[in-house]
Amino acid sequence: MREESRLSGAGRAEPRAADPRFAADVHYYLSLDPRQLPSHYFYDALGSALFEAICELPWYRITRAEMRLLARSAGRIAAAGPFTTLVELGPGSGQKMLTLLESDDFQESALDVHLIDVSARALTVARETLASVNDVRVVTHEAPYEVGLAQATAERRRGGRALALFLGSNIGNFDPPGADAFLRGLHASLGRRDALLIGADLAKPAEELVLAYDDPLGVTAAFNRNLLVRINQELGGDFDVSAFGHRAIWNQAESRVEMHLVSLRRQAVSIPGADLAFSMEAGETIWTESSYKYEPAQIVAMLARSGFRLVEQWIDDDDRFALTLVEAA
Ligand code: AVJ
């Protein structure tokens, strides 16, 4: 019996220790109409690797545009300081922080660099990326942003100013009220004269946006479907992953790209770890992500509503991306 169940489980990963929040969120969001899943669950080990691959795709230009802008504006960003503490929310591979630190202007003074991420793996990679930079103390926080930011600012040097980085257009995953609330929370954690650097993707023609989120190599489709793989692995789900299509659409009215998973046939789904069973019709969807796109002035207005005043904004005209530097008023 034992032997048999083990054999029949071949090719299927043993359920990993499930995060109770993940189980509760899967239960709640998959029960909504239309069904949804929160996009931050994309980033397990495989999802993070797939996202790194997305950043290399010719059609996904956010990462390269932002790196160019960072390299070009590093001197001006440093000049808004001096900063004694740099805090990055979601550092990814650490390449962006490295670009800033490698600019001559940031090398003047000793710096504390705090990296905040829920993924231990991302923190390890980012720490290695920054290992070669002199005179920098790197502190990692495996924690939600708010928690990590509170820890980082509590440790700041007396009289020193902090620069928080929220890059990669991660802000775009919040709906407008959520973005306002998030920025107000950042403002509350920062002190007066601390700064915030935000990278945000700009609205552009629909064809370009759809290609960036539905690439011809199918990497983004794999990234999207991996969420179902994760549910199968961690919560014992039985999604037939190959029976889902990937859909990316530009919602002009809401100024957002939406990603959905489309059930290609009628199927019954059971997810014991989330205490959930349901069936999906052919064509029924699960909404997995929104990526809001902005006008430059909207970014400034959004930050102003949360208590920040504009220092400077840089725009990449080719790829339509903005870096905005603000100070806590
Ligand atoms: C990392 C949230 C900014 O929305 O563009 C990439 C994630 N999703 N391709 C984005 C993503 C599909 C990305 N963010």
PDB file of C-alpha atoms and ligand atoms in Angstrom, residues 43 51 54 60 62 168-170 173 213 220 223 259 289 291, ligand 1:
ATOM      1  CA  TYR A  43       7.935  34.194  -6.471  1.00  0.00           C
ATOM      2  CA  PHE A  51      11.095  36.227 -13.487  1.00  0.00           C
ATOM      3  CA  ILE A  54      11.607  37.478 -18.148  1.00  0.00           C
ATOM      4  CA  TYR A  60      10.230  42.976 -21.461  1.00  0.00           C
ATOM      5  CA  ILE A  62      11.430  47.459 -17.756  1.00  0.00           C
ATOM      6  CA  GLY A 168      11.147  47.523 -10.999  1.00  0.00           C
ATOM      7  CA  SER A 169       7.618  48.960 -11.248  1.00  0.00           C
ATOM      8  CA  ASN A 170       6.637  46.782  -8.316  1.00  0.00           C
ATOM      9  CA  ASN A 173       1.025  45.521  -8.675  1.00  0.00           C
ATOM     10  CA  TYR A 213       3.410  40.176 -20.913  1.00  0.00           C
ATOM     11  CA  THR A 220       5.691  34.675 -19.053  1.00  0.00           C
ATOM     12  CA  PHE A 223       5.695  32.158 -14.948  1.00  0.00           C
ATOM     13  CA  MET A 259      -2.719  38.472 -16.609  1.00  0.00           C
ATOM     14  CA  GLU A 289      -1.823  39.925 -11.793  1.00  0.00           C
ATOM     15  CA  SER A 291       0.512  45.788 -13.629  1.00  0.00           C
TER      16      SER A 291
HETATM   17  C1  AVJ B   1       7.930  42.573 -11.036  1.00  0.00           C
HETATM   18  C2  AVJ B   1       5.638  43.123 -10.704  1.00  0.00           C
HETATM   19  C3  AVJ B   1       7.049  44.616 -11.884  1.00  0.00           C
HETATM   20  O1  AVJ B   1       4.363  43.572 -13.322  1.00  0.00           O
HETATM   21  O2  AVJ B   1       5.886  43.824 -14.813  1.00  0.00           O
HETATM   22  C4  AVJ B   1       6.591  40.413 -15.282  1.00  0.00           C
HETATM   23  C5  AVJ B   1       6.050  41.103 -12.865  1.00  0.00           C
HETATM   24  N1  AVJ B   1       4.655  39.886 -14.521  1.00  0.00           N
HETATM   25  N2  AVJ B   1       5.905  39.771 -16.244  1.00  0.00           N
HETATM   26  C6  AVJ B   1       5.496  43.376 -13.756  1.00  0.00           C
HETATM   27  C7  AVJ B   1       5.784  40.494 -14.190  1.00  0.00           C
HETATM   28  C8  AVJ B   1       4.755  39.455 -15.781  1.00  0.00           C
HETATM   29  C9  AVJ B   1       6.477  42.523 -12.949  1.00  0.00           C
HETATM   30  N3  AVJ B   1       6.747  43.191 -11.638  1.00  0.00           N
END
